[in-house]
Each structure stands twice: as C-alpha cells, then as structure tokens.
C-alpha cells in the first residue's frame, strides 16, 4: 500500500476510495517508468550509433561515389501564402550541391502574391508540361518553367487538401526517381541532399530517408545560405531547439537503428517516388500526412513481405522556422497531436500485427502509449494531484519529490541530447549556448511543459470530436533572413 | 499533514532515482564541456601538426630526398596520418604518390600503424587500414583480408581498397565476388576496379561474366559498361547466352549499349511485357534507332504507360529532329497524353504552332480517384 503520495484520513481509510487513489497513483508511476525507460533506451542506442552515422570525414579517403551514379531528385517545395519566404527558400535550394535535381514549387492557390514573386524573381513562364495524375490531387491549373533556371518548375494548383494534396501534385509532376519533400519555411545545408541520398546507394532497399531538422531562428541566413548558427532570442524558440534536439538526435536515430522509424519530418524527407505512388501518395485528409505516409509505407511493405528499410540520416541538416508566438505554436502542436492520433487510429491494425516485427510490436505501441497518450496522462496526473491537495489528502513533500523525479528525467534526457549533439555535430559553438540550453531544459518543466500538454490535450479532444481539420495561418518570423537584392 | 515515511520502499526508490537523474544530468553537462575542451584542444593540436608537416608533405611530392625531418611526436600520429591521407586524395599522378609513400616510410608509418589494425577505436582502425594499403604493407594483408567482410561498410570498403592496393591480382577476384555487398555503392566498386591494372580488369571481369550468378550479373554489367564499354558487347553476348530470359540483365544491357548488333534485341524488347524493359528499349531507340523505328515509337507514344510514352516521345524527337516533320506527327497522335508529351517537346524546341497551344491547359485531364492503401 502506497501512502506516501497521499495521506489517507480515517474517513476514507483504505476502503474503495483509498484503493482507487492507490490504483491511480500506481498507474501514473508505472506510466512514468515506461516513458523513462523507453526514452533512456533510445538514448543509449543513439549514443552507440551517432559516431557511426557521422563518421563522414573518413568517407573522403574511400573511392568517391561518382556524380553520374547518383539518382536524380525532384525537390517538392509546397507554398501556401509564402510570399515572404518563397524567394529565399528557392534561391537556397537552387544552390544545393547535387548533380541532378529539379525544384518543383507547388503554389497551393493561396491568396497572397507568391505566384507573382516567383514569376518576377525567377522569370517564370507558362508552358506545356506532360504529367499524369498518378496520385490523387486537386486539378493543376498551369505549369511554369524558369528562363533563368532550367531545373526550376512551378505548379499552380487549385487550393484544397492541404500540404498532402500539394505534395501529391508535386509527385505527379516530378520526373526523377527520388523526391524530397520540403517546407517553404525551411532551408537545406548545401550538401544535405548528397548526404541523405547516399543511404539510398548504400542500402538499395531504402524506400525513404529523413534528415535532421534544426531551428533557424537565431541563425543568420544571407541570400538563402546559412552563414552563422546561433540560439534564438525568444524563450519559446529556445525550448523548441531542445525539443528538436531530443526528437531528432535520439528519438529518430534510435528508432532508425531499430529499423522501426515511423516518422520522417515533412520539412525534409527523401522518398522513392514509385513506392509512394504504389501506396497512393499522401492522404489529403490527414493533418499528419508525413507520418501517415511513412506508416503506410511500412504497412504496405510488411503486408507484401518486401524487404525494405526506412532510414534516418542525422548529418544532413534542414533548418526550419519555429513559431515564436504562442497562438502559432499552439496551432502547430494541436495539428501534430491530431495528425499523430489520426495516423495511429487509421493504422491500428499494425499494432501487434503478426509479422510486423519491431514496427508493430515496439514502435507503434511506443507511439500510442508514450507519445499519443502522454498529454492525457500528464493532465490527468495534474488534476489528480490538485484534487488530492483540494481534499487535503496530498502529501506535499512526497508529491514534490515525485515532481522532482519527472523534472529530473526530463533534464537527463535533454542533457543526453546535448551530449549527442556535442559528440556529433556541435552546431552551437559556444559554452554559453550549451549552458543556456541546459538552463532551459530545467525551466521548460515549469509552465511550458504543462502548456504543451494542455494544447495537445485540446488536439486529442478535437480529434475525438472529429472537428474540421485545418492547417491554419502560420505567422512567420523572418528576422533571420537577409537578402542582397531586395524583392520587388 | 505528515511527510512520507522514510522506510517506504517506493519513496526510497523515487528518491534515489531523482537524485541519480539530477546527478547524471550534471555529469552529462560536465561531460559536454569536457568533450568540447578536448575537441578544441585537438583542433588546435591538429592545426599545429598541419602547420609543421604540411610543407614536408608537399615537398615529398616533388623532391626525392626531403629536408631533414623534425622528430615526430607519437601523439601527433593520428593527425599526421590524416593529413597525409588528405594529401593523397588531392594529388594526381604516380610520381607524386611515390613521394608521399616515401615520406610515410621515412616516418615509419608501417610499424607505427600495424598495432592500430587491432585497435578498439574504429577511427584508428580505419586510418591504419587506409594508410597501410597505400604503403602496400604486406604484413597487414591477413588482418585486412579479414576486415573485408566486416559488417560496417566503411571498414569493409576501406579494407577492400587496401587489399586491392597491396595485392591487386588477388584483390580483384575477391572484389568481383562481393560486388553485391550491402553498403558498397556501385560507384565506389567501379572506382576500386578502375584502380587495378587494365590487363587484370579485362581478364577477371570477362571471367566474372562467365561465372557470376544471375542476380550479380546486372551489377557487373553496370560496371563493365562504365569501365570498358568497348569490351562489354562480347561479355554481354556471353552472359545472355547463359541467361537469355533474365529481364534485369537484359535491362542493364539495353540501358547502356550502343552496339548496333543489339538493335534487333532492342526493337523486340519494345514489345516486352515488362514495363521497365520497354522503357529502356524505347530510350535506347533514341540512341540507336532510325526512321524505321518511328512507327513503333508513335505506337508507344499513343498506347504505352505514361513513363514509357515520355521515353518514346524523347526518342522520337531525337530521330525526327526537324520542325516540319515533328509538327506533322501531332495529327497522328490519338491520346491527349501523347499530344501533351509531344507538345512539350515541340515547345522546348520552339516548334509549337499556336493552333495546338490549347493542350497547355493541363487541368482538362481529370484527376484520378485516390487509391490509397489502407490494408
């Protein structure tokens, strides 16, 4: 009998109310142990493989992969009301170090001047262009090519279906065997594509691969090229830097090593076009279209008993703009939670499916228990504690100890992510940056974490109520970006 | 309200875990700083080594006898070998390579690096394999041979390269046996083969065409066509005699061949039931075909699957390559998709007539119903 978290008064004793409170306590404790054990295990795997994944330098002394043997890549850049960022993103992508690529900008019928900016900046003209609707998407109105850049194509399509539909339009127009899905608010390191495509050559069964995504806020980007890295100034973005480090450095790296990666970020992922067409492309009704596609690819290959791999390559880096205000972040987190739940529910058959290996027996249950259910459990835990306190049953000292354990676990995971970062890329050069991130790893537990759980609970509620799915308008911060020639 | 009893096992566990979490976090932070200090010191030391030794590396490229070499600190060995390897990567020509090998020998790299072959550090092991290969150190051969089958591709590739450098005659057949090793991209294997003497390449590659399995042959022919296209035709005939119905083998041969002897095979394959083979055959007609193939290409442009229509259109344009003849094809195209392919190519050439510009409007093609996979 656990009586240290709550103090049973004589009126309750250890009757059914006592048993209920006791049961709830054990439930929260065991849940926390599962979460902690899972994350720490992923961390240990990541610590083991991170050097292996980033030992790129030695690669130089081996015979080069000749450029002619690299497969062509279609980069799909979806743009919905992105007039502020589109020119910078396109300029950045056109500078990529890759021998054979086409850049397809998909204008998803927004209301701003994205189309005009593209036409003016890149001298684009309408032209006949053969394509087939291999995967479903809203009608494509016109295709443009650039007089200045032969590998730049723009697709003007009817709005609808969100990013998934825009990506499907891009897949239909793409002509290369691989495609790379990107967001218009993201920029790639110049050799990112080379590094991520390498995995397709080394492991021919690879059907998809993702790279790391980092926060660009606080960095300096000039003419589409990252020239200086740094931490953002706003506290909200700093915490997101930590979240991205945790998610990409140990989360995805660990799952990739286990061959059970269920998410490739929509901001930067490379896929074999034929495989994606075979499974029907992106699901336009999904808010988490990136994860949904990866899970579907897993399911399809498992059902057909085809050998395949889905990899995460940590060193190719994509820099993305993080929300700096709470309403935008809230929308993003609600969308992510809904997307996660939609995907897990749609593919629930995969969970513990016979023959599904680590995907169905490890990664999927992890996603359900640790990721999808966490906001519910966390908020219920808070309510449970508040109720105990309200009725005077709470052992304050012990509950503070429990809180300290949760904070300590979070801090440990963040610190291990910092170790992984130092062991691999050391993107943030100063000691101050590391110390600042460590400080925010402590502070995020007081306010931000609860707020995030609350938003995600709202996402869960909206999903349960089947509210209308919307991407919503994302407020962009462009302070990190400078241009030599101002946009007309 | 009383605080929990210290004797409660759960409380004690949570307390110990909490303390260990905070302690481990603090240690991790310190470890981060420690790694950073170590890395920065190493970077400084590497820069010093580079400053001290760079001139000797370049000197070794040009002169027979270097100036008196400074004493080498064993702690600098890693950085020095790394720099030496980098110089190897940057130079061209056998004489320059000889100079660098001499420098390595003067610095006694062989004896210093041999123990690193069994190092527990992957970085040291890799460096030793690569350097000893370049130095053609025969004492390393047995260990290097074992490492060829290492599950880590970086090590296995480095070992294969080193083995080829020390013993090309034994190395080449070993390499060809392993051409489908996971993690060995074809581009790298090609580079390894091309480093072997030409006579050995011809001998062993021809031998491999006779002995390798049906699954390995397509990769071998990718290599042959890249390395010695003039010798590929005979080997291809030999392989096709062994495996006449192998679609993957046929596909690779048709993808690369320019030999007119294969034209009948290419033409016949345009009607094959295997779509990728049809695709490569239609593309090959663009390289090898003539006016006689126009009817076949127009038929493919009208009736085949989308990607093959595209290949047929490109090949047809290569054969026609004249404005009025190209424009005259438009009326015989029966499907909207074929017309769209053709008008795109006409537009690129600047031959698209205003009368047929209506095909620009792509939205007339109705979107297909979504065929999403839901198991």
Coordinates of N, CA and C in Angstrom, one line a residue, chain A residues 47-172:
Chain A
X47 N 23.4 7.0 -28.6 CA 24.8 7.3 -28.2 C 25.8 6.3 -28.9
X48 N 25.3 5.0 -29.0 CA 26.1 4.0 -29.7 C 26.3 4.2 -31.2
X49 N 25.2 4.7 -31.8 CA 25.3 4.8 -33.3 C 25.7 6.2 -33.8
X50 N 25.6 7.2 -33.0 CA 25.8 8.5 -33.6 C 27.1 8.7 -34.2
X51 N 28.2 8.2 -33.7 CA 29.5 8.4 -34.3 C 29.6 7.7 -35.6
X52 N 29.0 6.5 -35.6 CA 29.0 5.7 -36.8 C 28.3 6.4 -37.9
X53 N 27.2 7.1 -37.5 CA 26.4 7.8 -38.5 C 27.0 9.1 -39.0
X54 N 28.0 9.6 -38.2 CA 28.5 10.9 -38.6 C 30.0 10.8 -39.0
X55 N 30.5 9.6 -39.1 CA 31.9 9.4 -39.5 C 32.1 9.7 -41.0
X56 N 31.6 10.9 -41.4 CA 31.6 11.2 -42.8 C 33.0 11.5 -43.3
X57 N 33.8 12.1 -42.5 CA 35.1 12.5 -42.9 C 36.0 11.4 -43.5
X58 N 35.9 10.3 -42.9 CA 36.8 9.2 -43.4 C 36.3 8.7 -44.7
X59 N 35.1 8.9 -45.0 CA 34.5 8.6 -46.2 C 35.3 9.2 -47.4
X60 N 35.9 10.3 -47.1 CA 36.6 11.0 -48.2 C 37.7 10.2 -48.7
X61 N 38.4 9.4 -47.9 CA 39.5 8.7 -48.3 C 39.2 7.4 -49.1
X62 N 37.9 7.1 -49.2 CA 37.5 6.0 -50.0 C 37.1 6.5 -51.4
X63 N 37.1 5.5 -52.4 CA 36.7 6.0 -53.7 C 35.4 6.8 -53.7
X64 N 35.4 7.8 -54.4 CA 34.2 8.7 -54.4 C 33.0 8.0 -55.1
X65 N 31.8 8.4 -54.6 CA 30.6 7.9 -55.4 C 30.5 8.9 -56.5
X66 N 30.8 8.5 -57.7 CA 30.8 9.4 -58.9 C 29.4 10.1 -59.0
X67 N 29.4 11.3 -59.5 CA 28.2 12.1 -59.6 C 27.2 11.4 -60.6
X68 N 27.8 10.7 -61.6 CA 26.9 10.1 -62.6 C 26.1 8.9 -62.0
X69 N 26.6 8.4 -60.9 CA 25.8 7.2 -60.3 C 24.8 7.7 -59.3
X70 N 24.7 9.0 -59.1 CA 23.7 9.5 -58.1 C 22.3 9.6 -58.8
X71 N 21.2 9.1 -58.2 CA 19.9 9.2 -58.8 C 19.4 10.7 -58.8
X72 N 18.6 11.0 -59.8 CA 18.1 12.4 -59.8 C 17.0 12.5 -58.7
X73 N 16.9 13.8 -58.2 CA 16.0 14.1 -57.1 C 15.1 15.2 -57.6
X74 N 13.8 15.1 -57.3 CA 12.8 16.2 -57.5 C 12.6 16.8 -56.1
X75 N 12.9 18.0 -56.0 CA 12.6 18.6 -54.7 C 11.2 19.3 -54.7
X76 N 10.3 18.9 -53.8 CA 9.0 19.5 -53.8 C 8.9 20.5 -52.7
X77 N 8.6 21.7 -53.1 CA 8.5 22.8 -52.1 C 7.1 23.3 -52.2
X78 N 6.3 23.0 -51.1 CA 4.9 23.5 -51.1 C 4.8 24.9 -50.6
X79 N 4.0 25.7 -51.2 CA 4.0 27.1 -50.8 C 2.5 27.5 -50.8
X80 N 2.1 27.9 -49.6 CA 0.7 28.4 -49.4 C 0.9 29.8 -48.7
X81 N 0.6 30.9 -49.4 CA 0.8 32.2 -48.8 C 2.2 32.4 -48.2
X82 N 3.2 32.2 -49.0 CA 4.6 32.2 -48.6 C 5.4 33.3 -49.3
X83 N 4.7 34.4 -49.6 CA 5.4 35.4 -50.4 C 6.6 36.0 -49.7
X84 N 6.6 36.0 -48.4 CA 7.8 36.5 -47.6 C 9.0 35.6 -47.8
X85 N 8.8 34.3 -47.8 CA 10.0 33.4 -47.7 C 10.3 32.7 -49.0
X86 N 9.4 32.7 -49.9 CA 9.5 31.8 -51.0 C 10.8 32.0 -51.9
X87 N 11.1 33.3 -52.1 CA 12.2 33.6 -53.0 C 13.5 33.1 -52.3
X88 N 13.6 33.4 -51.0 CA 14.8 32.9 -50.2 C 14.9 31.4 -50.3
X89 N 13.8 30.7 -50.0 CA 13.9 29.3 -50.0 C 14.3 28.7 -51.4
X90 N 13.7 29.3 -52.4 CA 14.0 28.8 -53.8 C 15.5 29.1 -54.1
X91 N 15.9 30.3 -53.8 CA 17.4 30.6 -54.0 C 18.3 29.7 -53.3
X92 N 17.9 29.4 -52.0 CA 18.7 28.5 -51.2 C 18.8 27.1 -51.9
X93 N 17.6 26.6 -52.3 CA 17.6 25.3 -52.8 C 18.3 25.2 -54.2
X94 N 18.3 26.3 -54.9 CA 18.9 26.2 -56.2 C 20.5 26.1 -56.1
X95 N 20.9 26.5 -54.9 CA 22.4 26.4 -54.7 C 22.9 25.1 -54.1
X96 N 22.0 24.1 -54.1 CA 22.4 22.8 -53.5 C 23.5 22.1 -54.3
X97 N 24.4 21.5 -53.5 CA 25.4 20.7 -54.2 C 24.8 19.3 -54.5
X98 N 24.3 19.2 -55.7 CA 23.8 17.9 -56.2 C 23.7 17.9 -57.7
X99 N 24.2 16.9 -58.3 CA 24.4 17.0 -59.8 C 23.1 17.0 -60.6
X100 N 22.1 16.3 -60.1 CA 20.9 16.2 -60.9 C 19.6 16.4 -60.1
X101 N 19.1 17.6 -60.1 CA 17.8 17.8 -59.4 C 17.0 18.8 -60.1
X102 N 15.7 18.6 -59.9 CA 14.7 19.6 -60.3 C 14.0 20.1 -59.1
X103 N 13.7 21.4 -59.1 CA 13.0 22.0 -58.0 C 11.6 22.4 -58.4
X104 N 10.6 21.7 -57.8 CA 9.2 21.9 -58.1 C 8.5 22.7 -57.0
X105 N 8.2 23.9 -57.3 CA 7.4 24.8 -56.3 C 5.9 24.6 -56.5
X106 N 5.2 24.2 -55.5 CA 3.8 23.9 -55.7 C 3.0 25.1 -55.0
X107 N 2.5 25.9 -55.9 CA 1.7 27.0 -55.4 C 0.3 26.5 -55.1
X108 N -0.1 26.5 -53.8 CA -1.4 25.8 -53.5 C -2.5 26.8 -53.4
X109 N -2.6 27.6 -54.4 CA -3.7 28.5 -54.6 C -4.0 29.5 -53.4
X110 N -2.9 30.0 -52.8 CA -3.1 31.0 -51.7 C -3.6 32.3 -52.2
X111 N -3.8 33.2 -51.2 CA -4.4 34.5 -51.6 C -3.3 35.6 -51.7
X112 N -2.1 35.3 -51.4 CA -1.1 36.4 -51.5 C -0.4 36.4 -52.8
X113 N 0.8 37.0 -52.9 CA 1.4 37.2 -54.2 C 2.6 36.2 -54.4
X114 N 2.5 35.0 -53.8 CA 3.6 34.0 -54.0 C 3.8 33.8 -55.5
X115 N 2.8 33.6 -56.3 CA 2.9 33.4 -57.7 C 3.6 34.5 -58.4
X116 N 3.2 35.7 -58.1 CA 3.8 36.9 -58.7 C 5.3 37.0 -58.3
X117 N 5.6 36.8 -57.0 CA 7.0 36.8 -56.6 C 7.9 35.9 -57.4
X118 N 7.3 34.7 -57.5 CA 8.1 33.6 -58.3 C 8.3 34.0 -59.7
X119 N 7.2 34.6 -60.3 CA 7.3 34.9 -61.7 C 8.3 36.1 -61.9
X120 N 8.3 37.0 -61.0 CA 9.3 38.1 -61.2 C 10.7 37.7 -60.8
X121 N 10.8 37.1 -59.7 CA 12.2 36.8 -59.2 C 12.9 35.8 -60.1
X122 N 12.2 34.8 -60.6 CA 12.8 33.7 -61.4 C 12.4 33.6 -62.8
X123 N 11.8 34.7 -63.3 CA 11.5 34.8 -64.7 C 10.8 33.6 -65.2
X124 N 9.6 33.3 -64.6 CA 8.9 32.1 -65.0 C 7.8 32.3 -66.0
X125 N 7.6 31.3 -66.9 CA 6.7 31.5 -68.0 C 5.8 30.2 -68.0
X126 N 4.6 30.3 -68.4 CA 3.7 29.1 -68.6 C 4.1 28.3 -69.8
X127 N 4.0 27.0 -69.6 CA 4.5 26.1 -70.7 C 3.7 24.8 -70.7
X128 N 3.6 24.1 -71.8 CA 3.0 22.8 -71.8 C 3.9 21.8 -71.1
X129 N 3.4 21.0 -70.3 CA 4.2 20.0 -69.5 C 3.4 18.8 -69.3
X130 N 3.9 17.7 -69.7 CA 3.2 16.4 -69.6 C 3.4 15.8 -68.2
X131 N 2.3 15.4 -67.7 CA 2.3 14.7 -66.4 C 1.0 13.9 -66.3
X132 N 1.0 12.9 -65.4 CA -0.2 12.2 -65.2 C -0.6 12.3 -63.7
X133 N -1.9 12.2 -63.5 CA -2.4 12.2 -62.1 C -2.2 10.8 -61.5
X134 N -0.9 10.5 -61.2 CA -0.6 9.1 -60.7 C -1.2 9.0 -59.3
X135 N -1.2 10.1 -58.5 CA -1.8 10.0 -57.2 C -2.8 11.2 -57.2
X136 N -3.8 11.0 -56.4 CA -4.9 12.0 -56.4 C -4.5 13.4 -55.9
X137 N -5.0 14.4 -56.6 CA -4.8 15.8 -56.1 C -5.8 16.7 -56.8
X138 N -5.9 17.9 -56.2 CA -6.8 18.9 -56.9 C -6.2 19.2 -58.2
X139 N -7.1 19.7 -59.2 CA -6.6 19.9 -60.5 C -5.4 20.9 -60.6
X140 N -4.5 20.6 -61.4 CA -3.4 21.5 -61.7 C -3.8 22.5 -62.8
X141 N -3.6 23.8 -62.5 CA -4.1 24.8 -63.5 C -3.1 25.1 -64.5
X142 N -1.8 25.2 -64.1 CA -0.8 25.6 -65.0 C 0.6 25.2 -64.5
X143 N 1.5 25.0 -65.4 CA 2.8 24.7 -65.0 C 3.7 25.8 -65.6
X144 N 4.7 26.2 -64.8 CA 5.6 27.3 -65.3 C 7.0 26.7 -65.2
X145 N 7.8 27.3 -66.1 CA 9.3 27.0 -66.1 C 10.0 28.3 -66.0
X146 N 11.3 28.2 -65.6 CA 12.0 29.4 -65.5 C 13.0 29.6 -66.6
X147 N 13.1 30.9 -67.1 CA 14.0 31.2 -68.2 C 15.4 31.1 -67.6
X148 N 15.6 31.5 -66.3 CA 16.9 31.6 -65.7 C 17.4 30.2 -65.2
X149 N 16.5 29.4 -64.7 CA 17.0 28.1 -64.1 C 16.2 27.0 -64.8
X150 N 16.9 26.2 -65.7 CA 16.1 25.2 -66.4 C 15.5 24.1 -65.5
X151 N 16.1 24.0 -64.3 CA 15.6 22.9 -63.4 C 14.5 23.4 -62.4
X152 N 14.0 24.6 -62.6 CA 13.0 25.2 -61.7 C 11.6 25.1 -62.4
X153 N 10.7 24.5 -61.7 CA 9.3 24.3 -62.2 C 8.4 24.8 -61.2
X154 N 7.3 25.5 -61.6 CA 6.3 25.8 -60.6 C 4.9 25.3 -61.1
X155 N 4.2 24.7 -60.1 CA 2.9 24.1 -60.4 C 1.9 25.0 -59.7
X156 N 0.9 25.5 -60.5 CA -0.1 26.3 -59.9 C -1.4 25.4 -59.8
X157 N -1.8 25.1 -58.6 CA -2.9 24.2 -58.5 C -4.1 24.8 -57.7
X158 N -5.2 24.2 -57.9 CA -6.4 24.6 -57.1 C -6.2 24.3 -55.7
X159 N -6.6 25.2 -54.8 CA -6.4 25.0 -53.4 C -7.3 23.9 -52.8
X160 N -6.8 23.3 -51.8 CA -7.6 22.2 -51.1 C -6.7 21.0 -50.8
X161 N -7.1 20.4 -49.7 CA -6.4 19.1 -49.3 C -5.1 19.4 -48.6
X162 N -4.7 20.6 -48.3 CA -3.5 20.9 -47.5 C -2.2 20.6 -48.2
X163 N -1.2 20.4 -47.3 CA 0.1 20.1 -47.8 C 0.2 18.8 -48.5
X164 N -0.6 17.8 -48.0 CA -0.6 16.5 -48.6 C -1.0 16.6 -50.1
X165 N -2.1 17.3 -50.3 CA -2.6 17.4 -51.7 C -1.5 18.1 -52.6
X166 N -0.9 19.2 -52.0 CA 0.1 19.9 -52.8 C 1.3 19.0 -53.1
X167 N 1.7 18.2 -52.1 CA 2.8 17.2 -52.3 C 2.4 16.2 -53.4
X168 N 1.1 15.8 -53.4 CA 0.7 14.8 -54.4 C 0.8 15.4 -55.8
X169 N 0.4 16.7 -55.9 CA 0.6 17.4 -57.2 C 2.0 17.4 -57.6
X170 N 2.9 17.7 -56.7 CA 4.3 17.7 -57.0 C 4.8 16.3 -57.4
X171 N 4.3 15.3 -56.7 CA 4.7 13.9 -57.1 C 4.3 13.6 -58.6
X172 N 3.1 14.1 -58.9 CA 2.6 13.8 -60.3 C 3.5 14.5 -61.3

